[in-house]
Amino acid sequence: MMHPAFPAALLLALALHALTAVAAPTLEIAAAAPLAAAPLLPLPEGALPHSRAAAGRDIPRGFPSVIALAWLAEPTDRYAHGVLGDAIEAGALNVTLRAGTTLTYRLPPGEVFEDLVPRIVSLMADGHEQVVVVRSLLDKGASLAIFHVMMGRLEMMAASEPIGLPNRWLNPVGAADVDGDGKPEIIAVLTPHIGGILTVYGIAGDRLVEKGRIGSFSTHRIGTTEIGLSALADIDRDGIMDIVLPTADRRTLKVVTFRGGRFRELAAFALPARAEGDFRQLPDGKDIPRGFPSVIVVPLEDGRFAILRW
């Protein structure tokens, strides 16, 4: 004979499972975007044309924070690649500290910053901020570079090996713990115009070392200034950030995890037109309460929008 408490216990277990289950992501196509593009910060005088400044995080009182604003400066035509809308790149990186001081890191003649927006991140346990940018060598192509403020100076903290050939670019996705080891990684797509390779880097002293790579993806259409065709979000809500980006032909949107140091596809959605513009995300972060509407908006080349919900 069944215990009289069993049905109630079973119903309670099923209810708890329903509350904690993670809904699969869905994609819909809309004529209008539910999220407006974020307003641009005013560019300081002398900034790289068509670039964007980045603001430091809104830090709670008592938490370490140094950088208030970062931007690319000292335009130069010494690297004739021109994949970002024109053949003008930056020769310097500037940061303004919260104390008001502006610091500059100026590259030597054989290098440029082949980028449009610095990314202010926090990669170390002390909570201090760093800046991630694309540094290109005229004879060896692009590499990832991380800068930090040390003893009142803006210095290069770590860098990846350059791709190895001139006129080869990479596009950063962002920084987050994507393998679950508790330490942030840097994620980028190498050669996004030539069979782009999604690559995860870890920090090892003054070097960025590869932890994994997989193809084929594209996060940029050559000749445009829209370089944000990707996002980091905890799609499956397992506490580890996932990577959302288009395939090499930009006709499929994929969700990829690197949990445990291995790539695995979580979802794939065919798009009715190619992904074209910077992704828009809400909320912008990993700590999303259950039931909170989470959205990534993907502009398409036909003027419509693909909306990823989870």
Coordinates of C-alpha atoms in Angstrom, one line a residue:
M1 CA 0.0 0.0 0.0
M2 CA 1.3 3.5 -1.0
H3 CA 2.2 5.7 1.9
P4 CA -0.4 8.5 2.2
A5 CA 2.3 11.2 2.3
F6 CA 3.9 10.0 -1.0
P7 CA 1.6 11.9 -3.4
A8 CA 2.1 15.1 -1.6
A9 CA 5.9 14.6 -1.4
L10 CA 6.0 13.7 -5.1
L11 CA 4.0 16.8 -6.0
L12 CA 6.3 19.0 -3.9
A13 CA 9.4 17.5 -5.6
L14 CA 7.9 18.1 -9.0
A15 CA 7.1 21.7 -8.1
L16 CA 10.6 22.3 -6.8
H17 CA 12.0 20.8 -10.0
A18 CA 9.8 23.1 -12.1
L19 CA 11.1 26.1 -10.2
T20 CA 14.7 25.2 -10.6
A21 CA 14.6 23.9 -14.1
V22 CA 16.4 26.0 -16.7
A23 CA 14.3 26.9 -19.8
A24 CA 16.0 26.4 -23.1
P25 CA 16.9 29.5 -25.0
T26 CA 14.5 30.7 -27.7
L27 CA 14.9 32.9 -30.7
E28 CA 12.4 35.2 -32.3
I29 CA 12.6 37.7 -35.2
A30 CA 11.2 41.2 -34.7
A31 CA 10.9 44.3 -36.8
A32 CA 11.9 46.6 -33.9
A33 CA 14.5 46.1 -31.2
P34 CA 13.2 45.9 -27.6
L35 CA 16.5 47.4 -26.4
A36 CA 17.9 50.7 -27.6
A37 CA 21.6 51.0 -28.3
A38 CA 23.6 52.3 -25.3
P39 CA 24.4 56.0 -25.6
L40 CA 28.0 56.8 -26.6
L41 CA 30.3 58.7 -24.3
P42 CA 31.8 62.0 -25.6
L43 CA 35.2 61.4 -27.2
P44 CA 38.1 63.4 -25.7
E45 CA 40.0 65.7 -28.1
G46 CA 42.5 63.9 -30.2
A47 CA 40.7 60.5 -30.0
L48 CA 40.8 58.0 -32.9
P49 CA 38.0 58.9 -35.4
H50 CA 35.0 56.5 -35.3
S51 CA 36.2 55.0 -32.0
R52 CA 34.4 54.9 -28.6
A53 CA 35.5 55.7 -25.1
A54 CA 34.9 53.2 -22.3
A55 CA 33.9 54.2 -18.8
G56 CA 35.1 52.4 -15.6
R57 CA 32.8 50.4 -13.5
D58 CA 30.4 51.9 -11.0
I59 CA 32.3 50.6 -7.9
P60 CA 30.9 50.2 -4.4
R61 CA 32.5 52.4 -1.8
G62 CA 35.7 50.8 -0.4
F63 CA 36.2 48.5 -3.5
P64 CA 39.5 49.2 -5.4
S65 CA 39.0 51.1 -8.7
V66 CA 41.4 53.2 -10.7
I67 CA 40.3 53.8 -14.2
A68 CA 37.5 56.3 -14.9
L69 CA 37.8 56.5 -18.7
A70 CA 39.8 54.8 -21.5
W71 CA 40.1 55.7 -25.1
L72 CA 42.3 55.3 -28.2
A73 CA 44.3 58.3 -29.5
E74 CA 47.0 59.6 -31.8
P75 CA 45.6 58.5 -35.1
T76 CA 48.1 57.1 -37.6
D77 CA 48.1 55.7 -41.1
R78 CA 51.3 53.6 -40.7
Y79 CA 49.4 50.3 -40.9
A80 CA 47.6 50.0 -44.2
H81 CA 45.1 47.2 -43.3
G82 CA 41.8 49.1 -43.1
V83 CA 39.4 46.5 -41.9
L84 CA 37.6 48.8 -39.4
G85 CA 36.1 51.3 -41.8
D86 CA 39.3 53.2 -42.8
A87 CA 43.1 52.9 -42.8
I88 CA 43.5 55.0 -39.7
E89 CA 44.6 53.2 -36.5
A90 CA 45.6 54.5 -33.0
G91 CA 49.2 55.0 -31.9
A92 CA 48.3 55.5 -28.2
L93 CA 46.0 54.3 -25.4
N94 CA 44.9 56.9 -22.8
V95 CA 43.2 56.4 -19.5
T96 CA 41.9 59.0 -17.1
L97 CA 42.1 57.9 -13.4
R98 CA 39.4 58.6 -10.9
A99 CA 41.8 61.0 -9.3
G100 CA 41.8 63.1 -12.5
T101 CA 45.2 62.2 -13.9
T102 CA 45.4 61.1 -17.6
L103 CA 48.1 58.5 -18.4
T104 CA 49.3 57.5 -21.9
Y105 CA 50.8 54.4 -23.4
R106 CA 52.4 55.2 -26.7
L107 CA 53.3 52.3 -29.1
P108 CA 56.6 52.2 -31.1
P109 CA 56.6 52.9 -34.8
G110 CA 56.2 49.2 -35.8
E111 CA 52.9 48.8 -33.9
V112 CA 49.3 50.2 -33.8
F113 CA 46.2 49.7 -31.8
E114 CA 43.9 48.1 -34.4
D115 CA 40.8 48.6 -32.4
L116 CA 37.8 50.9 -31.8
V117 CA 37.0 50.6 -28.2
P118 CA 39.1 49.7 -25.1
R119 CA 37.5 47.1 -22.8
I120 CA 37.8 47.8 -19.1
V121 CA 37.8 44.6 -17.2
S122 CA 38.9 43.1 -13.8
L123 CA 41.0 40.1 -14.2
M124 CA 42.8 39.8 -10.9
A125 CA 41.7 38.9 -7.4
D126 CA 42.6 42.4 -6.0
G127 CA 39.6 43.9 -7.9
H128 CA 41.7 46.4 -9.8
E129 CA 40.9 47.2 -13.4
Q130 CA 42.8 46.5 -16.6
V131 CA 42.2 47.5 -20.2
V132 CA 42.1 44.9 -23.1
V133 CA 42.8 46.2 -26.6
V134 CA 44.0 44.8 -29.9
R135 CA 47.7 45.6 -30.6
S136 CA 48.9 44.9 -34.2
L137 CA 52.5 44.5 -35.3
L138 CA 53.1 45.8 -38.8
D139 CA 55.0 42.6 -39.7
K140 CA 53.2 40.0 -37.6
G141 CA 49.5 41.0 -37.3
A142 CA 47.3 41.3 -34.3
S143 CA 47.6 40.2 -30.7
L144 CA 45.7 40.7 -27.5
A145 CA 47.2 43.2 -25.0
I146 CA 46.3 43.9 -21.4
F147 CA 47.3 47.2 -19.8
H148 CA 47.2 48.2 -16.1
V149 CA 48.1 51.1 -13.9
M150 CA 51.3 50.4 -11.9
M151 CA 53.1 52.9 -9.8
G152 CA 51.4 55.9 -11.5
R153 CA 52.2 54.6 -15.0
L154 CA 50.1 52.9 -17.7
E155 CA 52.0 49.7 -18.5
M156 CA 51.5 46.5 -20.6
M157 CA 50.7 43.7 -18.2
A158 CA 50.4 40.7 -20.6
A159 CA 50.0 40.0 -24.3
S160 CA 49.3 37.1 -26.6
E161 CA 51.6 36.0 -29.4
P162 CA 50.7 37.8 -32.6
I163 CA 48.9 35.9 -35.3
G164 CA 52.1 35.7 -37.3
L165 CA 51.3 37.4 -40.6
P166 CA 50.6 41.1 -41.4
N167 CA 47.0 42.2 -42.1
R168 CA 45.6 39.5 -39.9
W169 CA 43.2 40.8 -37.2
L170 CA 41.5 39.4 -34.2
N171 CA 38.3 40.6 -32.4
P172 CA 37.9 40.4 -28.6
V173 CA 34.7 39.0 -27.3
G174 CA 35.3 39.9 -23.6
A175 CA 36.6 38.6 -20.3
A176 CA 34.9 36.2 -18.0
D177 CA 35.4 32.8 -16.3
V178 CA 34.2 30.6 -19.1
D179 CA 35.8 27.3 -17.9
G180 CA 34.7 27.3 -14.3
D181 CA 38.1 27.5 -12.7
G182 CA 37.3 30.7 -10.8
K183 CA 39.7 32.8 -12.9
P184 CA 38.6 35.1 -15.8
E185 CA 39.8 34.2 -19.3
I186 CA 40.1 36.5 -22.3
I187 CA 38.0 35.4 -25.3
A188 CA 38.6 36.4 -28.9
V189 CA 37.9 35.4 -32.5
L190 CA 41.1 35.2 -34.5
T191 CA 40.8 36.1 -38.2
P192 CA 37.0 36.7 -38.1
H193 CA 37.1 37.3 -41.9
I194 CA 39.0 34.1 -42.7
G195 CA 37.3 31.1 -41.0
G196 CA 37.4 32.8 -37.6
I197 CA 38.7 30.8 -34.7
L198 CA 37.1 31.2 -31.3
T199 CA 40.0 31.2 -28.8
V200 CA 40.2 31.3 -25.0
Y201 CA 43.2 32.7 -23.3
G202 CA 44.5 32.4 -19.8
I203 CA 47.0 34.7 -18.0
A204 CA 50.4 33.2 -17.3
G205 CA 52.7 36.0 -15.9
D206 CA 53.2 38.5 -18.7
R207 CA 51.8 36.2 -21.4
L208 CA 48.3 35.2 -22.6
V209 CA 48.4 31.5 -23.4
E210 CA 45.8 29.6 -25.3
K211 CA 43.5 27.3 -23.4
G212 CA 41.4 26.2 -26.3
R213 CA 40.3 27.1 -29.8
I214 CA 37.5 26.1 -32.2
G215 CA 36.1 27.3 -35.6
S216 CA 34.4 28.7 -37.5
F217 CA 32.9 32.0 -36.4
S218 CA 32.7 35.6 -37.5
T219 CA 32.1 38.6 -35.2
H220 CA 32.7 41.4 -37.7
R221 CA 31.9 42.3 -41.3
I222 CA 35.0 43.6 -43.0
G223 CA 35.1 47.4 -43.5
T224 CA 32.5 48.3 -40.8
T225 CA 32.9 49.8 -37.4
E226 CA 30.5 47.4 -35.7
I227 CA 32.9 45.0 -33.8
G228 CA 30.5 43.8 -31.1
L229 CA 28.9 40.9 -32.8
S230 CA 29.2 38.7 -29.7
A231 CA 28.2 38.4 -26.1
L232 CA 29.0 36.7 -22.9
A233 CA 26.1 35.4 -20.8
D234 CA 25.2 32.5 -18.5
I235 CA 22.6 31.1 -20.9
D236 CA 22.2 27.7 -19.1
R237 CA 22.4 29.4 -15.7
D238 CA 25.1 27.1 -14.3
G239 CA 27.2 29.9 -12.9
I240 CA 29.6 29.9 -15.8
M241 CA 29.5 32.4 -18.6
D242 CA 28.7 31.1 -22.1
I243 CA 29.7 32.6 -25.5
V244 CA 27.1 33.8 -28.0
L245 CA 28.3 34.6 -31.5
P246 CA 27.5 34.0 -35.2
T247 CA 29.0 31.3 -37.4
A248 CA 31.5 32.2 -40.1
D249 CA 28.8 33.1 -42.7
R250 CA 26.9 35.0 -40.0
R251 CA 23.7 33.1 -40.8
T252 CA 23.5 31.0 -37.6
L253 CA 23.6 32.2 -34.1
K254 CA 25.4 29.8 -31.7
V255 CA 25.6 29.5 -27.9
V256 CA 28.9 27.8 -26.9
T257 CA 30.2 26.7 -23.5
F258 CA 33.8 26.1 -22.5
R259 CA 32.9 24.6 -19.1
G260 CA 35.6 22.3 -17.9
G261 CA 38.0 23.5 -20.6
R262 CA 36.1 21.8 -23.4
F263 CA 34.0 23.5 -26.1
R264 CA 30.4 22.3 -26.4
E265 CA 27.5 23.7 -28.4
L266 CA 24.5 24.6 -26.2
A267 CA 22.2 25.9 -28.9
A268 CA 22.1 27.0 -32.6
F269 CA 19.6 29.1 -34.4
A270 CA 19.3 29.7 -38.1
L271 CA 19.0 33.4 -38.9
P272 CA 16.8 34.7 -41.8
A273 CA 19.5 37.3 -42.7
R274 CA 23.1 37.7 -41.7
A275 CA 24.0 39.1 -38.3
E276 CA 25.2 42.7 -39.0
G277 CA 25.5 44.9 -35.9
D278 CA 26.6 45.1 -32.3
F279 CA 24.7 42.8 -30.0
R280 CA 22.7 44.5 -27.2
Q281 CA 22.3 42.7 -23.9
L282 CA 20.1 42.9 -20.8
P283 CA 21.0 42.4 -18.1
D284 CA 24.8 42.9 -18.7
G285 CA 26.2 40.4 -16.2
K286 CA 26.2 36.9 -14.9
D287 CA 24.2 37.1 -11.6
I288 CA 20.7 36.9 -13.1
P289 CA 17.9 36.1 -10.7
R290 CA 15.7 33.2 -11.8
G291 CA 12.7 34.5 -13.7
F292 CA 14.4 37.7 -14.7
P293 CA 13.9 38.4 -18.4
S294 CA 17.3 37.9 -20.1
V295 CA 17.7 39.1 -23.7
I296 CA 20.4 39.5 -26.4
V297 CA 19.3 41.5 -29.4
V298 CA 21.1 40.7 -32.7
P299 CA 20.7 43.3 -35.5
L300 CA 20.3 41.7 -39.0
E301 CA 21.4 43.0 -42.4
D302 CA 17.7 43.2 -43.6
G303 CA 16.9 45.7 -40.8
R304 CA 15.1 43.2 -38.5
F305 CA 16.4 41.9 -35.2
A306 CA 16.9 38.4 -33.8
I307 CA 16.0 38.3 -30.1
L308 CA 17.6 35.5 -28.0
R309 CA 15.7 34.9 -24.7
W310 CA 16.5 32.6 -21.9

